[in-house]
Coordinates of C-alpha atoms and ligand atoms in Angstrom, one line a residue:
X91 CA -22.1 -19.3 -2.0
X92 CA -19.7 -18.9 1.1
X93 CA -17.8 -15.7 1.1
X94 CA -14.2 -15.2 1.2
X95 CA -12.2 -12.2 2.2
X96 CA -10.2 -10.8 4.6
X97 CA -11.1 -12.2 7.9
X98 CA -7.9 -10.3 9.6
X99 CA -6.0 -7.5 9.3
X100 CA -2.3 -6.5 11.1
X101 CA 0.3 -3.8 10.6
X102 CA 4.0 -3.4 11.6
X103 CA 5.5 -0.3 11.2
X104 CA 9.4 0.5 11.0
X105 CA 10.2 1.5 14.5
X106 CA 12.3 4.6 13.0
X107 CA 10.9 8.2 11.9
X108 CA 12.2 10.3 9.6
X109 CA 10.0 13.6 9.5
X110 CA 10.1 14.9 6.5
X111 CA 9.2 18.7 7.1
X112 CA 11.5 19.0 10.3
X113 CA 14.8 16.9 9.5
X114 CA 14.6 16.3 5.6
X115 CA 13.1 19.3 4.0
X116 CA 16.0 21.5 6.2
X117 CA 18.9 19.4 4.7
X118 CA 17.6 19.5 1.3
X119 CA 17.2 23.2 1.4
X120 CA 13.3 23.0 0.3
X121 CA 10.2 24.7 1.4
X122 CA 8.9 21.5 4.2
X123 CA 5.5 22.2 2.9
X124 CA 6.8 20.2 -0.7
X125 CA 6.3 17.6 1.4
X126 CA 3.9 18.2 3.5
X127 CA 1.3 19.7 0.9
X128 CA 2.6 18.6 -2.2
X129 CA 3.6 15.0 -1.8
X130 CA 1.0 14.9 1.2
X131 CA 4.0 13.1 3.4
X132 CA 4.9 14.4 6.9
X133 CA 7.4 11.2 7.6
X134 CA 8.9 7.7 6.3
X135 CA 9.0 4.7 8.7
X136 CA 12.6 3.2 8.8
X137 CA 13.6 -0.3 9.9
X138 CA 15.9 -0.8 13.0
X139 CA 19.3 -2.1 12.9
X140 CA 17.6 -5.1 14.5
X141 CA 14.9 -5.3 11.2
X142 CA 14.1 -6.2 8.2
X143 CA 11.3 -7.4 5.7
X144 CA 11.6 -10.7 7.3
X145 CA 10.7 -9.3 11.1
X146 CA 8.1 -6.9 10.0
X147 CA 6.6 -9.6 8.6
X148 CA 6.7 -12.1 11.0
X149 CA 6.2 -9.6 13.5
X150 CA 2.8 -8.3 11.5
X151 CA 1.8 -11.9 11.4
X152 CA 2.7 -13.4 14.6
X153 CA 0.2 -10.2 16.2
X154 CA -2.5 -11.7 13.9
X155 CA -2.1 -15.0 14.6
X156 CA -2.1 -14.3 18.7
X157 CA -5.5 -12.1 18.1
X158 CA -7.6 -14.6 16.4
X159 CA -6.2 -17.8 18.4
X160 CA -4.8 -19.5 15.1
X161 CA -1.9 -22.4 15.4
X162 CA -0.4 -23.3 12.6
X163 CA -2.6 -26.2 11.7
X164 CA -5.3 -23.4 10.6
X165 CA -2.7 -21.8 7.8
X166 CA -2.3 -23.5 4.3
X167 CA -1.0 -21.1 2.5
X168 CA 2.0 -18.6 3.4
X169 CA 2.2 -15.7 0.1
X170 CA 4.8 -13.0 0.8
X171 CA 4.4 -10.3 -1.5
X172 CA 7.9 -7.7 -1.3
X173 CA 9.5 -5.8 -4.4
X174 CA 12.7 -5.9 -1.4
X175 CA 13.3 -9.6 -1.4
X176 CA 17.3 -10.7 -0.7
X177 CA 17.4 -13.9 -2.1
X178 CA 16.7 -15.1 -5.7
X179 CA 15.8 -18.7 -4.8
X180 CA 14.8 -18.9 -1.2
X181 CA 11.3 -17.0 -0.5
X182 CA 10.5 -14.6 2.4
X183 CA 7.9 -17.1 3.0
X184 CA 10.3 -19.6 4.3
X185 CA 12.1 -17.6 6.5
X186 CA 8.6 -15.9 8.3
X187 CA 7.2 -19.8 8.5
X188 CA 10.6 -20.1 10.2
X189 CA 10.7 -17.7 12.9
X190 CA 6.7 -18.0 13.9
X191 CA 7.9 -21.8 14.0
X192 CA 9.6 -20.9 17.2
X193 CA 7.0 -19.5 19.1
X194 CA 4.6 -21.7 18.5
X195 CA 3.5 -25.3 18.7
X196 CA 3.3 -27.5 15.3
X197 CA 4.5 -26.3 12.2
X198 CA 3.9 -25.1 8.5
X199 CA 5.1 -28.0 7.1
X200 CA 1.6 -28.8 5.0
X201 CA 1.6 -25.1 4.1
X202 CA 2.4 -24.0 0.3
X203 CA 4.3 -21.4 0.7
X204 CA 5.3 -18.6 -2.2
X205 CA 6.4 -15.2 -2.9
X206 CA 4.7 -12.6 -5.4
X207 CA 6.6 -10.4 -7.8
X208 CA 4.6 -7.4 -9.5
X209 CA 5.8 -4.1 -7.6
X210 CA 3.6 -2.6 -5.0
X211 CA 0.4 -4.9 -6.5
X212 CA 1.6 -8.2 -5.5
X213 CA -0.1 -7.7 -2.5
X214 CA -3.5 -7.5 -3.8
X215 CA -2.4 -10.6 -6.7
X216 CA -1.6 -12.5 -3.5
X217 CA -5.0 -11.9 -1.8
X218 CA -6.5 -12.9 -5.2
X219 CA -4.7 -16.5 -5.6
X220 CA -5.8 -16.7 -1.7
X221 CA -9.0 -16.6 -3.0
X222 CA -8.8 -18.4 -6.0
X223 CA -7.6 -21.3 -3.7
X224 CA -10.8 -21.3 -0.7
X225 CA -12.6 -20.7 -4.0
X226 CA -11.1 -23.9 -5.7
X227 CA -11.9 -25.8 -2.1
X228 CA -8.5 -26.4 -1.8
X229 CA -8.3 -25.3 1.5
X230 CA -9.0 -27.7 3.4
X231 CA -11.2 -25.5 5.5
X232 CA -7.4 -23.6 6.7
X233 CA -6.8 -20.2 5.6
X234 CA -4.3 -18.7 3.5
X235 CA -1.8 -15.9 5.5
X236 CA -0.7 -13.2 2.9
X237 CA 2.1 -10.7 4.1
X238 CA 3.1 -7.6 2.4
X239 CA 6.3 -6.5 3.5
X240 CA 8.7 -4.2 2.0
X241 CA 11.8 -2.0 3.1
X242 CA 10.9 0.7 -0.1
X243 CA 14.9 2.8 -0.1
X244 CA 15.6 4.8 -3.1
X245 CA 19.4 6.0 -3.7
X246 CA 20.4 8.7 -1.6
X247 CA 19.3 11.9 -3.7
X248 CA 17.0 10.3 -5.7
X249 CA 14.0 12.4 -6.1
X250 CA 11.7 9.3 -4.6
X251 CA 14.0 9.7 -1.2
X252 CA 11.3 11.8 0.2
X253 CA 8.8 8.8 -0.5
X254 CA 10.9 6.2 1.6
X255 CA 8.7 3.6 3.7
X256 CA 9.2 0.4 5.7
X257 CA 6.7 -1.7 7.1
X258 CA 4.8 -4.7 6.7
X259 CA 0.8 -5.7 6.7
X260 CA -0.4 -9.4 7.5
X261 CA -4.0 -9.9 6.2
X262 CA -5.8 -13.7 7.2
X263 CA -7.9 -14.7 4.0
X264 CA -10.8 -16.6 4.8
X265 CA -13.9 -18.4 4.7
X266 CA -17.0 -15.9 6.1
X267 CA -14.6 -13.3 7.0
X268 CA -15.3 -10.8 9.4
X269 CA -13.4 -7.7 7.5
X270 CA -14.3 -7.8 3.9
X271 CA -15.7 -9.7 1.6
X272 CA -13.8 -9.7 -2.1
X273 CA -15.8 -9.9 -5.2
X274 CA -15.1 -11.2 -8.9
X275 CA -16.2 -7.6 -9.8
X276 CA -12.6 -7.0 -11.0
X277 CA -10.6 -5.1 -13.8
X278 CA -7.2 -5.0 -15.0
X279 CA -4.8 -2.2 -16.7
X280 CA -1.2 -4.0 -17.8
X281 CA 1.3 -3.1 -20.2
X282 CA 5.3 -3.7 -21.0
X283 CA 6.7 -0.3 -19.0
X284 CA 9.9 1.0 -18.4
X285 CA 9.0 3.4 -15.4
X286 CA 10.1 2.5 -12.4
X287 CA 12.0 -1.0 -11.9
X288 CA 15.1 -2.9 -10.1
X289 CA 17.2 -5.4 -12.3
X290 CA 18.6 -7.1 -10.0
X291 CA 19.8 -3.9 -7.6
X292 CA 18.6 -3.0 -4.9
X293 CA 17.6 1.2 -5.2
X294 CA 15.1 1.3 -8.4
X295 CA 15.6 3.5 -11.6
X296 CA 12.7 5.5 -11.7
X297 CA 11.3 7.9 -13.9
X298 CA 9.0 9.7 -11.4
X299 CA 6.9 11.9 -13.6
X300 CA 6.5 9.4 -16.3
X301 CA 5.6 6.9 -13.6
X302 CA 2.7 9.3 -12.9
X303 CA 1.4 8.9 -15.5
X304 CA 1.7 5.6 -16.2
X305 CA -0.2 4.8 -12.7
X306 CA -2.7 7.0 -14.1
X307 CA -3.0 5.5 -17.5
X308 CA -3.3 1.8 -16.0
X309 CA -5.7 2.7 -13.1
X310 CA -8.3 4.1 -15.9
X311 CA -8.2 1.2 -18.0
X312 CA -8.1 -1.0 -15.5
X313 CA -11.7 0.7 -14.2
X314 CA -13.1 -0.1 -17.7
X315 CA -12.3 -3.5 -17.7
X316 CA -13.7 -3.2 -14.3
X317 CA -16.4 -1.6 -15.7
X318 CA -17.7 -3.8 -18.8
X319 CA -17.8 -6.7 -15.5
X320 CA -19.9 -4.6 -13.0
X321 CA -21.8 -2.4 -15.0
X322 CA -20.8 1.8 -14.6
X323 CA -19.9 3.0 -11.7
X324 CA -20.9 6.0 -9.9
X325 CA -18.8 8.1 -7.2
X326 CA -21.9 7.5 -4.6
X327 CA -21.7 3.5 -5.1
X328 CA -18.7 3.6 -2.6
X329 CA -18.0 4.1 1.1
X330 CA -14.4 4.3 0.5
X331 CA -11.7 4.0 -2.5
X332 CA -8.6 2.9 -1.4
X333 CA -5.7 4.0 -3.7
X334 CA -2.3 2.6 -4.1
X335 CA -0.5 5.4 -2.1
X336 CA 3.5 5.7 -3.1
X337 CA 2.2 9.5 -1.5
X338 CA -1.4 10.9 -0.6
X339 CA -0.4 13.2 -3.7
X340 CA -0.6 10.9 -6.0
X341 CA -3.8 9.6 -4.7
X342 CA -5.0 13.3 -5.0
X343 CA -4.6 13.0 -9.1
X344 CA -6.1 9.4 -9.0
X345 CA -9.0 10.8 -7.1
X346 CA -9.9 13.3 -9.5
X347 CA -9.4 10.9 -12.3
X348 CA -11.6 9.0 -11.2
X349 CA -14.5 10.9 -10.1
X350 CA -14.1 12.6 -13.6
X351 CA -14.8 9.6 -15.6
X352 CA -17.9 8.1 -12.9
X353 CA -19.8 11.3 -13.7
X354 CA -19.5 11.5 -17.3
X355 CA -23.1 11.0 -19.0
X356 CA -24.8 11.5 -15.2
X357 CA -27.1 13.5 -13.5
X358 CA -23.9 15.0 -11.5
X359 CA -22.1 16.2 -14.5
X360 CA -25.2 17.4 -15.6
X361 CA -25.3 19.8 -12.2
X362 CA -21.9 20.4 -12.2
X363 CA -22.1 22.0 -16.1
X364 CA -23.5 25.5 -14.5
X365 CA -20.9 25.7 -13.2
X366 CA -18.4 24.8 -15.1
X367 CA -19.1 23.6 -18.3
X368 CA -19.7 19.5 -19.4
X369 CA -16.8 17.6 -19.2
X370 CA -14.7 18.1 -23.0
X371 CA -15.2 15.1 -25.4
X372 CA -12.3 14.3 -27.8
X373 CA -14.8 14.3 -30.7
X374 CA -15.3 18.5 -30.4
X375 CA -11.7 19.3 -30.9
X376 CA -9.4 19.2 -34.0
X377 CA -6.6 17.4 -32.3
X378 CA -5.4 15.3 -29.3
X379 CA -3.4 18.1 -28.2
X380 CA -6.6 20.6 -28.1
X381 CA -8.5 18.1 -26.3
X382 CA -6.2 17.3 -23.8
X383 CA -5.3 21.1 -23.0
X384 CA -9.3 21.5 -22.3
X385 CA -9.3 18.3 -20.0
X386 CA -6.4 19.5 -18.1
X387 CA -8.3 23.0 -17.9
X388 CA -11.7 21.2 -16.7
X389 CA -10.5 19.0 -14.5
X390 CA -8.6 22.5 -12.8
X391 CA -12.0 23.7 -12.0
X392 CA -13.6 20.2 -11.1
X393 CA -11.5 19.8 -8.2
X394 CA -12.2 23.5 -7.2
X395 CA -16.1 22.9 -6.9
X396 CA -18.3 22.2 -3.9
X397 CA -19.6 18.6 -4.8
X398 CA -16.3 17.3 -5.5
X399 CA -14.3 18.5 -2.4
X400 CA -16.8 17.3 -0.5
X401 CA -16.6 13.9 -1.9
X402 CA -13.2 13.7 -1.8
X403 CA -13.0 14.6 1.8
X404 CA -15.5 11.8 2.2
X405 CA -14.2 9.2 0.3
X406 CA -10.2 9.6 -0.6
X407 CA -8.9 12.0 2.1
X408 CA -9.8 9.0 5.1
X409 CA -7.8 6.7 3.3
X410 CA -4.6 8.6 3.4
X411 CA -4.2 9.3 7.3
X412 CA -1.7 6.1 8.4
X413 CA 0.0 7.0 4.5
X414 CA 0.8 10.7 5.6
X415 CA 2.9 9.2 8.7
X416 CA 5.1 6.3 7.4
X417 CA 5.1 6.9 3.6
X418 CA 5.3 4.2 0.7
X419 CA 5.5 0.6 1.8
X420 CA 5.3 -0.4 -1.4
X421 CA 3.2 -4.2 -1.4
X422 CA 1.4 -3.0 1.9
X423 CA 0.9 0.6 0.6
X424 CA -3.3 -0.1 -0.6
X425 CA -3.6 -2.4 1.9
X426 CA -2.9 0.5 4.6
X427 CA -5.0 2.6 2.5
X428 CA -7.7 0.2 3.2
X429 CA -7.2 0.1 7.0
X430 CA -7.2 3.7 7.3
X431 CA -10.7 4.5 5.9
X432 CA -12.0 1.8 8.3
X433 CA -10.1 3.2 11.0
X434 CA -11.7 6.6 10.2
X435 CA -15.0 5.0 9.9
X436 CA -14.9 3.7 13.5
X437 CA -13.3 6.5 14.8
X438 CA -16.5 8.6 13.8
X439 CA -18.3 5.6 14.8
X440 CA -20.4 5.1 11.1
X441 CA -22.3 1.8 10.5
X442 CA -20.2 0.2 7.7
X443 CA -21.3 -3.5 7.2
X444 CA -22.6 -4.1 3.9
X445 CA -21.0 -0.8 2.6
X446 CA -18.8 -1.1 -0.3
X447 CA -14.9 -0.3 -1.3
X448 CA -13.7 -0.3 -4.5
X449 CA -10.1 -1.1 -4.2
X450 CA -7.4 0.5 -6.8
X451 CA -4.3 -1.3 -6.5
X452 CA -1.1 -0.5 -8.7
X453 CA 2.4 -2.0 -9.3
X454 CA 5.3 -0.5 -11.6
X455 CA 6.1 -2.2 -15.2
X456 CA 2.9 -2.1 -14.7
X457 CA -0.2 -2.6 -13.8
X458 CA -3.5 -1.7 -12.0
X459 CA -6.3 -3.5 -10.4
X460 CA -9.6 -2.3 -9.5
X461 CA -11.8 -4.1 -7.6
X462 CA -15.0 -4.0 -5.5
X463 CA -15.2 -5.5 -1.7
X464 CA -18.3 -5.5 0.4
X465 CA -17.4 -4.8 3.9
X466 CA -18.9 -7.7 6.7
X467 CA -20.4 -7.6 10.7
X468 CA -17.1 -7.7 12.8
X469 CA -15.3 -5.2 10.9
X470 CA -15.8 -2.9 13.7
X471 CA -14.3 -5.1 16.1
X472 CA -11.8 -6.4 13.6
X473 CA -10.3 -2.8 13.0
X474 CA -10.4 -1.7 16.5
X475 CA -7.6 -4.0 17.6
X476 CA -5.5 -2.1 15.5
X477 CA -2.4 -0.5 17.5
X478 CA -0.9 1.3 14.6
X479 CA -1.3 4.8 16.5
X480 CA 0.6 3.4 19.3
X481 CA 3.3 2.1 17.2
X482 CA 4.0 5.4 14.6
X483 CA 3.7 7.6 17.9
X484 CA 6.4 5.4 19.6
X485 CA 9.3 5.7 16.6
X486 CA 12.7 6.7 17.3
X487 CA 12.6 10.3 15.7
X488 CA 16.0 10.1 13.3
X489 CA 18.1 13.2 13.3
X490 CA 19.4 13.7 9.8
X491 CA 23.2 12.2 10.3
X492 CA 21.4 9.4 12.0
X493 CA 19.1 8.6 9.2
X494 CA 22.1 8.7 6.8
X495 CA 23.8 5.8 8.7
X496 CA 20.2 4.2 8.9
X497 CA 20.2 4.2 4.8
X498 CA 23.9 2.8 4.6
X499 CA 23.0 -0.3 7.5
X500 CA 20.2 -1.0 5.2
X501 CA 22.5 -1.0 1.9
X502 CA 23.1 -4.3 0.8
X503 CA 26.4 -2.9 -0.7
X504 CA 27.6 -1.5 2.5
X505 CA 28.8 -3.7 5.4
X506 CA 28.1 -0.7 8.4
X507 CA 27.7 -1.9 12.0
X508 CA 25.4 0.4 13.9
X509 CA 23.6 0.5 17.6
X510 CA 19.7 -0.4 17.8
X511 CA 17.9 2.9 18.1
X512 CA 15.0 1.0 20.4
X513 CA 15.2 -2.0 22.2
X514 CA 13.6 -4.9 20.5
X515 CA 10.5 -6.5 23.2
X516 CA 8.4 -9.4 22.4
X517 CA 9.4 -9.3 18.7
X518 CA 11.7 -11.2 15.9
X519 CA 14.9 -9.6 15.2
X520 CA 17.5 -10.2 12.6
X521 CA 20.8 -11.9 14.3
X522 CA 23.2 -11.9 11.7
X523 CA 24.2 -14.7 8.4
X524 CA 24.6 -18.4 8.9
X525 CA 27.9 -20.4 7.3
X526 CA 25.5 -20.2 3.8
X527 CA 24.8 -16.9 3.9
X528 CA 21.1 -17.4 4.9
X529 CA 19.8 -14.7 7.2
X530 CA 19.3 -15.6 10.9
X531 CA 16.3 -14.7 13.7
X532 CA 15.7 -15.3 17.0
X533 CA 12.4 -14.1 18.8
X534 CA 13.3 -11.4 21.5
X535 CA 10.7 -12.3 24.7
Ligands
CAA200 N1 4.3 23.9 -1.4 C1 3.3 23.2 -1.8 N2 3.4 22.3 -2.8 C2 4.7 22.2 -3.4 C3 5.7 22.9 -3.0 C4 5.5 23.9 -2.0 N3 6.5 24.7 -1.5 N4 6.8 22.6 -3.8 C5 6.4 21.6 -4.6 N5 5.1 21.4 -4.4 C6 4.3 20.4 -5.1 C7 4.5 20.3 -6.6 O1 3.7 21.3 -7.3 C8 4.0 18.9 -6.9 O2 2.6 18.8 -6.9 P1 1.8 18.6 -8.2 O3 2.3 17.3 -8.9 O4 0.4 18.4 -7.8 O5 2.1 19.8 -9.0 C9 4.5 18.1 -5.6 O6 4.7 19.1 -4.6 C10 5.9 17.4 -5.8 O7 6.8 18.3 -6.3 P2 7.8 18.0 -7.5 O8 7.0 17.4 -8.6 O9 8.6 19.1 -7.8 O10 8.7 16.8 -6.7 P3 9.9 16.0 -7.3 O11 10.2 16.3 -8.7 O12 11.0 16.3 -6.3 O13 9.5 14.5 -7.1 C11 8.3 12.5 -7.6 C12 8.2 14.0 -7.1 C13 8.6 12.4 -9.1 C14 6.9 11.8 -7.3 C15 9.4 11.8 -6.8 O14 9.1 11.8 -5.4 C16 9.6 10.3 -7.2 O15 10.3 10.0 -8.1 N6 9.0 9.4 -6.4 C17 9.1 8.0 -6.7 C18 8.3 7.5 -7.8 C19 6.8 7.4 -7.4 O16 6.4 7.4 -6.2 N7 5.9 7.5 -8.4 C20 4.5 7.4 -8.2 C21 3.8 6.6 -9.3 S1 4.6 5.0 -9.4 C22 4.0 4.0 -8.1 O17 3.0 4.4 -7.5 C23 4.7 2.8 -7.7 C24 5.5 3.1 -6.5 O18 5.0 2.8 -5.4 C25 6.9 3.6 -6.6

C-alpha cells in the first residue's frame, strides 16, 4: 500500500510582534507572568498593513512550492482551511491560486479548489480529504496543497486578546511523503456547542472557561474512539503529541488529561500508586460530585511527580516552542505544534524516522480529532529548511498605541489607513478592492 502524508511543510508568520509580558501585560495592569506562566504566551504575531490571510497564505505556499521544485501542473487540489475568511461565496483558495498564478508558469485551472469550515480543525479535516483523494486515486499522481491560514483577532478587551495570532502553514500532501505518514488510526469527539463561535462577525463570542472544557471533553472522547480503532494507548507509544494550542496552557491540562487516562489499568499507574494513590474510579464514590473532587485532587499530585514531568518535558513541552512566540493561529495552530516537536527533534539531533505522533486536533462548536502519524526518512531534511526562527526574530516589535491602530486596520468595520511597519520583499501583498469589491494582490519582487 503506498503511503500518503505530508511530504512538505511551510510557515508564514505575521511580520508584527506584540510581546505580551513587556507591552500588553503593562497596559492591562497584570502581573506579565499571567501570560508568560499561565497562558504559556510570551507574544502574538500580527499581520502588516500590507497582509492578510490571503498573503500569508500564498506567501507560506509559494516558499513550498520554490523548495520542492513543484509547478502548477503537480497540484490538484487547493483546500484553504481559515475560521477568518472575508467572503461568503468566493473561497481563499481562489484568490491564493490567483496570486501564485503570477509567479509562475501554467496555471491551476485543473485544480479543485475548496475551503474548510470547522474552527481551528479544518486544517487537519483538510489534510484528511487530501488523503481521502490520493487514497481514492484520484490524483492523478498530483498532489493536493492544503493551507491553513488565519488572522485569529478577538474584540479589544476580550479576555482571548492575550491569545491573538496571525500566520499561515502550507503543508504538500502526497504520495511517499518524506515528512509524515498519516494513518486510518483515527478518532473523533463532536457535539452541537455553544462555546466559542462567529455568526457572521468577525471578533467571536467566547465563553473561555467553558470552552476549556469543552476542548477537554471532546479531546477524551475523541481518544476513545481512537482507541476502540488502534487498540489502548500508552504514554511511551509516542515520540511526540502535538496538541491544538489556542496557548501552551491549555495544552498543559490536555497533557495531563491525557497521560491520566493512558496509564489507567498499567504497570505505570501501578508505580505511580506509592506515591500517590491509584487513580479514583467513579464506581468508589457516592456521587459524581465526590468523584470528581478526588480526580481533580489526583490529578494535582500526578502532575507534581517525577515520571510525569519528565514525560511531559519529553513529549508536550517540545511541541509548544514556535506557540509560545506567535500565539493562536487558529487552523495552523496543531500544525505548528507538529513542526515544533520536529524542530526540537533535530535541533537535539534524535533519529526520528519510523517514530510515531499522535496528533490531537480541536475546533470550537466542536470537535476533536486524534490521530496517529508515523514519521518518514527525509524528515530531517524536510524540517531543516524551516526559517521560522528567522522570521519571528525579524517582527516589527508593536508598541502598545501601535498595536491598537494595528487591531482597527485589521477591523473589517473600520476603514483606518495606516503605514507598513516593514517593507514587503519578494512576497504577495494586499493592494487594495477592485470595482466588485474583490480583494486585490500584486507580488512584491
Ligand atoms: N502568574 C502565574 N500564573 C497566573 C498568574 C500569575 N500572576 N495570573 C494568572 N495565572 C494563571 C491562572 O491561574 C490560569 O491558569 P490555570 O487555568 O492553570 O489556573 C491562567 O494564568 C490564565 O488566567 P485566567 O484564567 O485568569 O485568564 P483569563 O480569565 O483572563 O482568560 C482564557 C483565560 C479564558 C483562556 C482567555 O484567554 C480566553 O477566553 N481565550 C480565548 C478562548 C480560548 O482560547 N479557549 C481555549 C479552548 S477553545 C480552543 O482551543 C479553540 C480556539 O483556538 C479558540
Amino acid at each position: 500500500m503506498t503511503a500518503v502524508g505530508i511530504d512538505a511543510i511551510e510557515i508564514w508568520t505575521g511580520k508584527l510582534k506584540l510581546d505580551l509580558a513587556e507591552t500588553f501585560a503593562p497596559e492591562k495592569g497584570e502581573d506579565p507572568e499571567k501570560y508568560t506562566k499561565g497562558l504559556g504566551l510570551h507574544a502574538s504575531s500580527f499581520p502588516d498593513a500590507h497582509e492578510d490571510i490571503v498573503t500569508m497564505g500564498a506567501n507560506a505556499a509559494k516558499r513550498l512550492m520554490d523548495r520542492k521544485g513543484l509547478t502548477p501542473d503537480d497540484i490538484g487540489r487547493i483546500d484553504v482551511a481559515t475560521e477568518s475568511a472575508f467572503d461568503n461565496s468566493k473561497p481563499v483558495s481562489t484568490y491564493i491560486a490567483g496570486c501564485l498564478e503570477q509567479v509562475y508558469d501554467g496555471d491551476f485551472h485543473h485544480a479543485n479548489k475548496g475551503e474548510r469550515k470547522f474552527a481551528c480543525i479544518a486544517g487537519t479535516q483538510s489534510l484528511d480529504d487530501a488523503y481521502n483523494w490520493i487514497k481514492a486515486g484520484r490524483n492523478r499522481g498530483r498532489s493536493a496543497l492544503v493551507v491553513a491560514t488565519d488572522t485569529a483577532l478577538y474584540a479589544r478587551g476580550d479576555p482571548g486578546e492575550a491569545t491573538q495570532g496571525a500566520g499561515a502553514v502550507a503543508m504538500l500532501i502526497s504520495e511517499d511523503p518524506s515528512l509524515v505518514e498519516l494513518s486510518t488510526d483515527q478518532g473523533y469527539g463532536s457535539a452541537d456547542e455553544t462555546d466559542f463561535l462567529k455568526p457572521n462577525q468577525q471578533f467571536p463570542s467566547v465563553d473561555g472557561k467553558r470552552s476549556m472544557q469543552v476542548y477537554l471533553a471532546r479531546m477524551r472522547e475523541a481518544l476513545e474512539d481512537y482507541e476502540s480503532v488502534a487498540g489502548a494507548s500508552h504514554p511511551d507509544d509516542f515520540a511526540y503529541i502535538p496538541f491544538h494550542t489556542p496557548f501552551p496552557g491549555m495544552v498543559r491540562k490536555a497533557g495531563l488529561l491525557g497521560y491520566r487516562h493512558m496509564i489507567r489499568n498499567t504497570t505505570v499507574e501501578e508505580e505511580l500508586a506509592e506515591e500517590i494513590g491509584l487513580q479514583p474510579r467513579e464506581e468508589d464514590y457516592e456521587d459524581r460530585e465526590a468523584y470528581e473532587e478526588a480526580i481533580r485532587d489526583h490529578m494535582d499530585d500526578l502532575k507534581s511527580t517525577a515520571e510525569y514531568r519528565e514525560w511531559y518535558g519529553e513529549v508536550i513541552e517540545p511541541t509548544l516552542s514556535i506557540a509560545r512566540q506567535v500565539g493562536n493561529w487558529y487552523t495552523g495552530s496543531v500544525h505548528i505544534a507538529r513542526a515544533s516537536a520536529l524542530k526540537s527533534a533535530a535541533e537535539a539531533g534524535l533519529d526520528l524516522a519510523d517514530k510515531r505522533l499522535l496528533v490531537g486536533s480541536y475546533g470550537s462548536g466542536a470537535q476533536a480529532e486524534i490521530h496517529a502519524e508515523t514519521v518518514q526518512d527525509g524528515w530531517k531534511d524536510e524540517i531543516e529548511q524551516l526559517n521560522v526562527d528567522d522570521q519571528i526574530d525579524s517582527r516589527y516589535d508593536l508598541s502598545f498605541e501601535e498595536y491598537e491602530n494595528v487591531h482597527d486596520r485589521h477591523n473589517h468595520d473600520k476603514t483606518i489607513e495606516m503605514e507598513d511597519f516593514t517593507v514587503p520583499e519578494e512576497e504577495f501583498v494586499f493592494t487594495g478592492r477592485g470595482r466588485m469589491n474583490e480583494r486585490l494582490y500584486d507580488y512584491v519582487a
